[in-house]
Short mmCIF file of C-alpha atoms and ligand atoms in Angstrom, two decimals:
data_model
loop_
_atom_site.label_atom_id
_atom_site.label_comp_id
_atom_site.label_asym_id
_atom_site.label_seq_id
_atom_site.Cartn_x
_atom_site.Cartn_y
_atom_site.Cartn_z
CA MET A 756 -30.92 9.32 57.29
CA LYS A 757 -31.41 7.86 53.85
CA PRO A 758 -34.72 7.42 52.02
CA ALA A 759 -36.37 4.05 51.63
CA PRO A 760 -35.64 2.44 48.24
CA PHE A 761 -37.65 3.74 45.31
CA VAL A 762 -37.78 3.41 41.53
CA HIS A 763 -36.64 6.62 39.80
CA HIS A 764 -38.55 7.57 36.65
CA ALA A 765 -37.20 10.31 34.38
CA PRO A 766 -39.87 11.11 31.79
CA ARG A 767 -39.06 13.58 28.99
CA THR A 768 -42.60 14.73 28.18
CA VAL A 769 -45.76 15.51 30.11
CA ALA A 770 -47.45 12.55 28.37
CA GLU A 771 -44.72 10.18 29.61
CA ALA A 772 -44.89 11.66 33.13
CA VAL A 773 -48.66 11.25 33.49
CA ALA A 774 -48.51 7.75 31.98
CA VAL A 775 -46.16 6.72 34.81
CA LEU A 776 -48.30 8.50 37.41
CA ALA A 777 -51.38 6.63 36.13
CA GLU A 778 -49.52 3.33 36.37
CA VAL A 779 -48.12 3.78 39.90
CA GLY A 780 -51.09 5.65 41.45
CA HIS A 781 -50.81 6.08 45.21
CA ASP A 782 -47.33 4.49 45.20
CA GLY A 783 -45.89 7.44 43.26
CA LYS A 784 -44.72 10.97 44.05
CA VAL A 785 -43.74 13.79 41.72
CA LEU A 786 -40.20 15.09 42.30
CA ALA A 787 -39.68 18.73 41.25
CA GLY A 788 -37.06 20.83 43.11
CA GLY A 789 -36.91 18.29 45.93
CA GLN A 790 -36.51 21.01 48.58
CA SER A 791 -39.51 19.75 50.53
CA LEU A 792 -39.82 16.18 49.28
CA ILE A 793 -36.22 15.02 49.76
CA PRO A 794 -36.10 15.95 53.48
CA ILE A 795 -39.44 14.17 53.92
CA LEU A 796 -38.05 11.04 52.23
CA ASN A 797 -34.79 11.22 54.18
CA MET A 798 -36.71 11.40 57.45
CA ARG A 799 -38.92 8.57 56.18
CA LEU A 800 -42.07 10.57 56.80
CA ALA A 801 -43.06 9.20 53.38
CA SER A 802 -41.71 6.25 51.44
CA PRO A 803 -43.23 6.20 47.94
CA ALA A 804 -42.16 3.22 45.83
CA HIS A 805 -41.85 5.40 42.71
CA LEU A 806 -40.49 8.91 42.19
CA VAL A 807 -41.57 10.62 38.98
CA ASP A 808 -38.77 13.13 38.47
CA ILE A 809 -40.08 15.87 36.16
CA ASN A 810 -36.80 17.80 35.89
CA GLN A 811 -36.14 16.58 32.31
CA VAL A 812 -39.70 17.16 31.09
CA SER A 813 -39.78 19.69 28.27
CA GLY A 814 -42.10 22.68 28.07
CA LEU A 815 -42.55 23.31 31.79
CA ALA A 816 -39.91 25.99 32.48
CA ASP A 817 -41.57 29.13 31.11
CA VAL A 818 -43.03 32.23 32.73
CA VAL A 819 -45.63 33.77 30.42
CA VAL A 820 -47.06 37.20 31.19
CA SER A 821 -50.32 38.20 29.53
CA ASP A 822 -52.63 41.17 30.04
CA THR A 823 -54.57 39.26 32.67
CA GLU A 824 -52.26 36.64 34.22
CA VAL A 825 -48.76 35.46 35.05
CA ARG A 826 -48.49 31.79 34.06
CA VAL A 827 -45.71 29.87 35.79
CA GLY A 828 -44.69 26.42 34.52
CA ALA A 829 -43.99 23.52 36.84
CA LEU A 830 -40.21 23.73 36.40
CA VAL A 831 -39.88 27.47 36.99
CA ARG A 832 -37.61 27.85 40.02
CA HIS A 833 -38.53 30.42 42.66
CA ALA A 834 -35.40 32.41 41.68
CA GLN A 835 -36.37 32.51 38.01
CA LEU A 836 -39.74 34.03 38.86
CA GLU A 837 -38.22 36.36 41.45
CA HIS A 838 -35.85 37.84 38.81
CA HIS A 839 -38.33 37.89 35.94
CA ALA A 840 -38.66 41.58 35.07
CA GLN A 841 -41.91 41.22 33.13
CA ALA A 842 -43.52 39.21 35.92
CA TYR A 843 -42.44 41.85 38.42
CA ALA A 844 -43.86 44.64 36.30
CA ALA A 845 -47.15 42.75 35.94
CA LEU A 846 -47.47 41.49 39.51
CA PRO A 847 -44.93 43.00 41.96
CA LEU A 848 -46.50 40.98 44.77
CA LEU A 849 -44.78 37.81 43.53
CA ARG A 850 -41.29 39.18 44.07
CA GLN A 851 -42.33 40.92 47.29
CA ALA A 852 -43.15 37.45 48.65
CA LEU A 853 -40.49 35.35 46.87
CA VAL A 854 -37.60 37.18 48.55
CA CYS A 855 -38.98 35.82 51.84
CA VAL A 856 -38.97 32.17 50.68
CA ALA A 857 -36.09 30.45 52.48
CA HIS A 858 -32.60 31.33 51.15
CA PRO A 859 -31.28 31.96 47.60
CA VAL A 860 -29.84 28.44 47.25
CA ILE A 861 -33.23 26.92 48.04
CA ARG A 862 -34.95 29.37 45.69
CA ASN A 863 -32.49 28.38 42.95
CA ARG A 864 -33.80 24.82 43.04
CA GLY A 865 -37.29 24.86 44.57
CA THR A 866 -40.17 25.47 42.18
CA THR A 867 -43.10 27.81 42.67
CA VAL A 868 -45.55 25.17 41.45
CA GLY A 869 -43.96 22.59 43.78
CA SER A 870 -44.45 24.96 46.68
CA ILE A 871 -48.15 25.28 45.82
CA ALA A 872 -48.55 21.53 45.26
CA HIS A 873 -46.89 20.95 48.65
CA ALA A 874 -49.69 23.10 50.18
CA ASP A 875 -47.94 24.20 53.33
CA ALA A 876 -49.90 27.11 54.80
CA ALA A 877 -46.54 28.37 56.12
CA GLY A 878 -45.38 28.79 52.50
CA GLU A 879 -45.55 32.17 50.84
CA MET A 880 -46.65 31.12 47.36
CA PRO A 881 -49.90 29.39 48.36
CA ALA A 882 -50.92 32.71 49.96
CA MET A 883 -50.06 34.51 46.70
CA LEU A 884 -52.21 32.11 44.71
CA ALA A 885 -55.05 32.81 47.15
CA LEU A 886 -54.78 36.62 47.02
CA THR A 887 -54.57 36.65 43.22
CA ASP A 888 -57.53 34.27 42.93
CA GLY A 889 -55.31 31.98 40.88
CA VAL A 890 -55.71 28.69 39.09
CA VAL A 891 -53.78 25.40 38.99
CA GLU A 892 -53.53 23.59 35.65
CA ALA A 893 -53.57 19.81 36.15
CA VAL A 894 -52.94 17.11 33.55
CA SER A 895 -53.50 13.36 33.81
CA ALA A 896 -53.52 10.49 31.33
CA SER A 897 -57.27 10.97 30.95
CA GLY A 898 -57.26 14.72 30.27
CA SER A 899 -56.67 18.13 31.79
CA ARG A 900 -58.54 20.45 34.10
CA GLU A 901 -58.20 23.81 35.81
CA ILE A 902 -58.60 23.99 39.57
CA ALA A 903 -59.58 27.34 41.10
CA VAL A 904 -57.60 28.18 44.22
CA ALA A 905 -60.77 28.01 46.32
CA ASP A 906 -61.07 24.32 45.40
CA PHE A 907 -57.37 23.47 45.49
CA PHE A 908 -56.21 23.63 49.11
CA LEU A 909 -58.08 21.09 51.25
CA GLY A 910 -56.01 21.01 54.44
CA ALA A 911 -52.48 20.99 55.78
CA LEU A 912 -50.28 19.52 52.99
CA GLU A 913 -53.43 18.35 51.24
CA THR A 914 -54.77 19.42 47.85
CA SER A 915 -57.44 18.30 45.41
CA LEU A 916 -54.78 17.04 42.96
CA ALA A 917 -55.29 13.32 42.37
CA PRO A 918 -52.23 11.03 42.68
CA GLU A 919 -52.24 10.53 38.92
CA GLU A 920 -52.34 14.27 38.16
CA LEU A 921 -49.38 16.51 37.41
CA ALA A 922 -49.68 20.25 38.08
CA VAL A 923 -48.17 21.62 34.87
CA ALA A 924 -48.57 25.31 35.73
CA VAL A 925 -50.20 27.84 38.01
CA ARG A 926 -51.72 31.11 36.86
CA PHE A 927 -51.67 34.15 39.13
CA ARG A 928 -54.32 36.66 38.10
CA ARG A 929 -53.11 40.25 37.68
CA PHE A 930 -54.79 42.92 39.75
CA ALA A 931 -56.90 45.68 38.22
CA ALA A 932 -55.28 49.04 37.43
CA GLY A 933 -54.87 51.23 40.50
CA THR A 934 -54.01 48.31 42.80
CA GLY A 935 -51.03 48.48 45.14
CA THR A 936 -49.67 45.42 46.93
CA ALA A 937 -47.39 44.63 49.85
CA PHE A 938 -46.10 41.55 51.62
CA MET A 939 -44.48 41.35 55.05
CA GLU A 940 -43.63 38.56 57.43
CA ARG A 941 -41.72 38.02 60.64
CA ALA A 942 -39.52 34.99 61.28
CA ARG A 943 -37.14 34.13 64.11
CA ARG A 944 -34.22 34.17 61.64
CA HIS A 945 -34.08 35.44 58.08
CA GLY A 946 -35.08 32.60 55.74
CA ASP A 947 -36.97 30.62 58.36
CA TYR A 948 -40.64 29.87 57.87
CA ALA A 949 -42.58 32.89 59.13
CA MET A 950 -44.29 33.07 62.52
CA ALA A 951 -46.86 35.12 60.59
CA GLY A 952 -47.04 36.79 57.20
CA VAL A 953 -49.60 38.97 55.47
CA ALA A 954 -50.12 40.00 51.84
CA ALA A 955 -52.32 42.99 51.04
CA ALA A 956 -53.87 44.35 47.85
CA VAL A 957 -55.57 47.75 47.89
CA ARG A 958 -57.25 49.32 44.85
CA THR A 959 -58.07 52.98 44.69
CA THR A 960 -60.27 54.70 42.16
CA ASP A 961 -60.89 58.45 41.97
CA GLY A 962 -58.67 58.94 45.01
CA VAL A 963 -60.60 56.64 47.38
CA VAL A 964 -60.35 53.01 48.44
CA ALA A 965 -62.38 50.69 46.21
CA ASP A 966 -61.07 47.26 47.33
CA ALA A 967 -58.88 45.98 50.15
CA ARG A 968 -58.01 42.31 50.59
CA LEU A 969 -55.54 40.24 52.60
CA SER A 970 -54.11 36.75 52.61
CA PHE A 971 -52.06 35.03 55.28
CA VAL A 972 -49.00 32.87 55.91
CA SER A 973 -48.60 30.57 58.94
CA VAL A 974 -51.80 31.59 60.75
CA THR A 975 -54.49 29.57 58.96
CA ASP A 976 -54.84 25.86 58.22
CA VAL A 977 -55.22 26.50 54.49
CA PRO A 978 -54.38 29.64 52.51
CA ARG A 979 -57.27 32.02 53.00
CA THR A 980 -58.23 35.56 51.98
CA LEU A 981 -60.00 38.25 53.97
CA ASP A 982 -61.94 41.02 52.24
CA VAL A 983 -61.84 44.18 54.37
CA THR A 984 -63.31 46.48 51.72
CA SER A 985 -66.50 47.18 53.66
CA VAL A 986 -64.52 48.88 56.46
CA PHE A 987 -62.48 51.15 54.21
CA ALA A 988 -64.40 51.71 50.94
CA GLY A 989 -64.76 55.35 49.97
CA LEU A 990 -62.01 56.60 52.32
CA GLU A 991 -58.91 58.46 51.15
CA PRO A 992 -55.97 56.04 51.48
CA ALA A 993 -53.68 58.55 53.21
CA ALA A 994 -56.33 59.35 55.84
CA VAL A 995 -57.26 55.75 56.69
CA ASP A 996 -56.49 54.19 60.07
CA TRP A 997 -55.74 50.70 58.78
CA SER A 998 -55.49 49.27 62.30
CA ALA A 999 -59.28 48.96 62.11
CA ALA A 1000 -58.61 45.74 60.12
CA GLY A 1001 -57.04 44.14 63.21
CA ASP A 1002 -60.22 42.76 64.79
CA LEU A 1003 -61.38 41.31 61.47
CA VAL A 1004 -58.01 39.63 61.05
CA ARG A 1005 -58.12 38.11 64.55
CA ASP A 1006 -61.64 36.79 63.91
CA SER A 1007 -60.71 35.19 60.61
CA ILE A 1008 -57.51 33.31 61.50
CA ASP A 1009 -56.84 30.28 63.66
CA PRO A 1010 -53.11 30.20 64.44
CA GLU A 1011 -51.55 27.35 66.35
CA GLY A 1012 -48.83 27.89 68.92
CA ASP A 1013 -45.48 26.12 68.79
CA ILE A 1014 -41.93 26.54 70.10
CA HIS A 1015 -41.43 29.62 67.90
CA ALA A 1016 -44.51 31.63 68.89
CA THR A 1017 -47.70 31.24 70.87
CA ALA A 1018 -51.04 31.32 69.09
CA GLU A 1019 -51.79 34.68 70.76
CA TYR A 1020 -48.52 36.17 69.56
CA ARG A 1021 -49.10 34.97 65.98
CA ALA A 1022 -52.59 36.52 66.02
CA MET A 1023 -51.25 39.82 67.35
CA LEU A 1024 -48.46 39.76 64.75
CA ALA A 1025 -50.87 39.06 61.89
CA ALA A 1026 -53.10 41.96 62.95
CA GLU A 1027 -50.15 44.36 63.07
CA LEU A 1028 -48.75 43.09 59.76
CA ALA A 1029 -52.20 43.65 58.25
CA ARG A 1030 -52.04 47.30 59.32
CA LEU A 1031 -48.53 47.71 57.90
CA THR A 1032 -49.17 45.93 54.59
CA LEU A 1033 -52.49 47.72 54.01
CA THR A 1034 -50.74 51.05 54.63
CA GLU A 1035 -47.96 50.21 52.16
CA ALA A 1036 -50.31 48.74 49.56
CA ALA A 1037 -52.56 51.79 49.75
CA ALA A 1038 -49.58 54.11 49.27
CA SER A 1039 -48.38 52.19 46.22
CA SER A 1040 -51.90 52.11 44.75
CA VAL A 1041 -51.65 55.88 44.24
CA ALA A 1042 -47.87 55.92 43.49
CA PRO A 1043 -47.12 52.66 41.64
CA GLN A 1044 -43.92 50.72 42.34
CA PRO A 1045 -41.14 51.51 39.81
CA VAL A 1046 -40.31 48.79 37.29
CA PRO A 1047 -36.69 47.67 37.83
CA HIS A 1048 -34.18 47.11 35.06
CA ASP A 1049 -33.59 43.52 35.96
CA THR A 1050 -32.50 40.35 34.24
CA GLU A 1051 -33.96 36.90 34.37
CA GLY A 1052 -31.92 34.15 35.96
CA PRO A 1053 -31.03 32.53 39.22
CA ALA A 1054 -30.02 34.46 42.28
CA ALA A 1055 -26.32 34.73 43.01
C1 LIG B 248 -34.30 24.83 54.73
C2 LIG B 248 -35.56 25.10 53.92
C3 LIG B 248 -36.27 26.25 54.18
C4 LIG B 248 -37.44 26.52 53.47
N1 LIG B 248 -38.12 27.66 53.76
C5 LIG B 248 -39.25 27.95 53.05
C6 LIG B 248 -39.98 29.15 53.30
O1 LIG B 248 -39.60 29.98 54.12
N2 LIG B 248 -41.11 29.35 52.59
C7 LIG B 248 -41.56 28.47 51.64
O2 LIG B 248 -42.59 28.70 51.02
N3 LIG B 248 -40.88 27.34 51.37
C8 LIG B 248 -39.74 27.06 52.05
N4 LIG B 248 -39.05 25.91 51.76
C9 LIG B 248 -39.62 24.99 50.76
C10 LIG B 248 -39.27 25.41 49.33
O3 LIG B 248 -39.98 26.59 48.97
C11 LIG B 248 -39.64 24.29 48.34
O4 LIG B 248 -38.97 24.58 47.16
C12 LIG B 248 -41.09 24.12 48.01
O5 LIG B 248 -41.90 23.98 49.13
C13 LIG B 248 -41.34 22.84 47.19
O6 LIG B 248 -40.90 23.01 45.91
P1 LIG B 248 -40.04 21.89 45.22
O7 LIG B 248 -39.97 22.24 43.77
O8 LIG B 248 -38.74 21.77 45.95
O9 LIG B 248 -40.97 20.61 45.40
P2 LIG B 248 -40.61 19.12 45.84
O10 LIG B 248 -39.89 19.12 47.13
O11 LIG B 248 -40.00 18.40 44.71
O12 LIG B 248 -42.11 18.57 46.05
C14 LIG B 248 -42.90 18.99 47.12
C15 LIG B 248 -44.25 18.27 47.06
O13 LIG B 248 -45.03 18.75 45.97
C16 LIG B 248 -45.30 17.70 45.03
N5 LIG B 248 -45.11 18.30 43.70
C17 LIG B 248 -44.08 19.09 43.31
N6 LIG B 248 -44.27 19.51 42.07
C18 LIG B 248 -45.43 18.97 41.65
C19 LIG B 248 -46.17 19.05 40.44
N7 LIG B 248 -45.73 19.78 39.41
N8 LIG B 248 -47.33 18.38 40.35
C20 LIG B 248 -47.78 17.64 41.39
N9 LIG B 248 -47.15 17.54 42.56
C21 LIG B 248 -45.98 18.19 42.70
C22 LIG B 248 -44.29 16.62 45.34
O14 LIG B 248 -44.78 15.32 44.97
C23 LIG B 248 -44.15 16.76 46.85
O15 LIG B 248 -45.22 16.13 47.50
C24 LIG B 248 -37.88 25.62 52.45
C25 LIG B 248 -37.13 24.47 52.17
C26 LIG B 248 -35.98 24.21 52.89
C27 LIG B 248 -35.18 22.97 52.57
#
């Protein structure tokens, strides 16, 4: 199928982009990598009269790593972030999850910010923003604001971004020293959206667990975190039976069944993935992941 007719806008600056968004309001849609939006247009699930294509906008394609955050601009492709050595060293969790996003060709084009703006709870990057307690930077013709992740995701494919706002960047907060992370998911075929996925972050201090938190893919309506610290605090990571998190996980998620997996199966999978990711994150909290000698750039 072909999309309904639309006017294509190709702004060169953020100011030009938000001026068009202000003018067209609800009739407009931002086009970033197009990996989610174009199929939606082709299937005519949406038919905006105006597409504001941000691919020529300057200043949006940088990854900036600071002592506290990894800032990802709106035109950073998944692959660019996946292969960014400094970002990996600062926040290994991002690459751990990015390698599970679709296939390399989709990661070469799709943007991390677009994935978060799309707000699909089956997407990996919304769950990463949740676990890192991240922030979305939004700009409109009338100013700019920062939206904490807790206020960003409102429902399935729904965020608190206004139609006239452009998300110019997201900032993933770095974890405290002594934190290990892990991400795992299970899909019917490699590259498919996951039946369930879990990210874990475990911090140890003085040889015992100080913090343990999870976030989820495909088993909640909006990206959500679960703090399981109270169950495990003060225990030695190697001696912990992490399966004790399973009941908490089942109580905190609300998976839906579909042709790929029943709701019960997704819940069982999430509980088991929680055990596995907590185990791996705890191990890497005491023996940090090595920093690879990698280059930036798209995947082959
Ligand atoms: C076959 C296939 C498999 C996939 N599998 C996965 C998967 O396993 N996991 C996963 O997470 N994703 C998957 N994706 C989606 C992929 O990650 C997309 O790249 C991503 O969801 C959207 O990013 P995009 O840059 O392509 O955004 P677009 O498709 O351009 O836009 C998506 C939505 O976000 C809005 N938007 C985009 N950027 C901005 C912005 N800066 N400000 C405001 N609004 C914005 C758009 O208006 C649109 O509503 C898959 C896609 C395909 C085609």
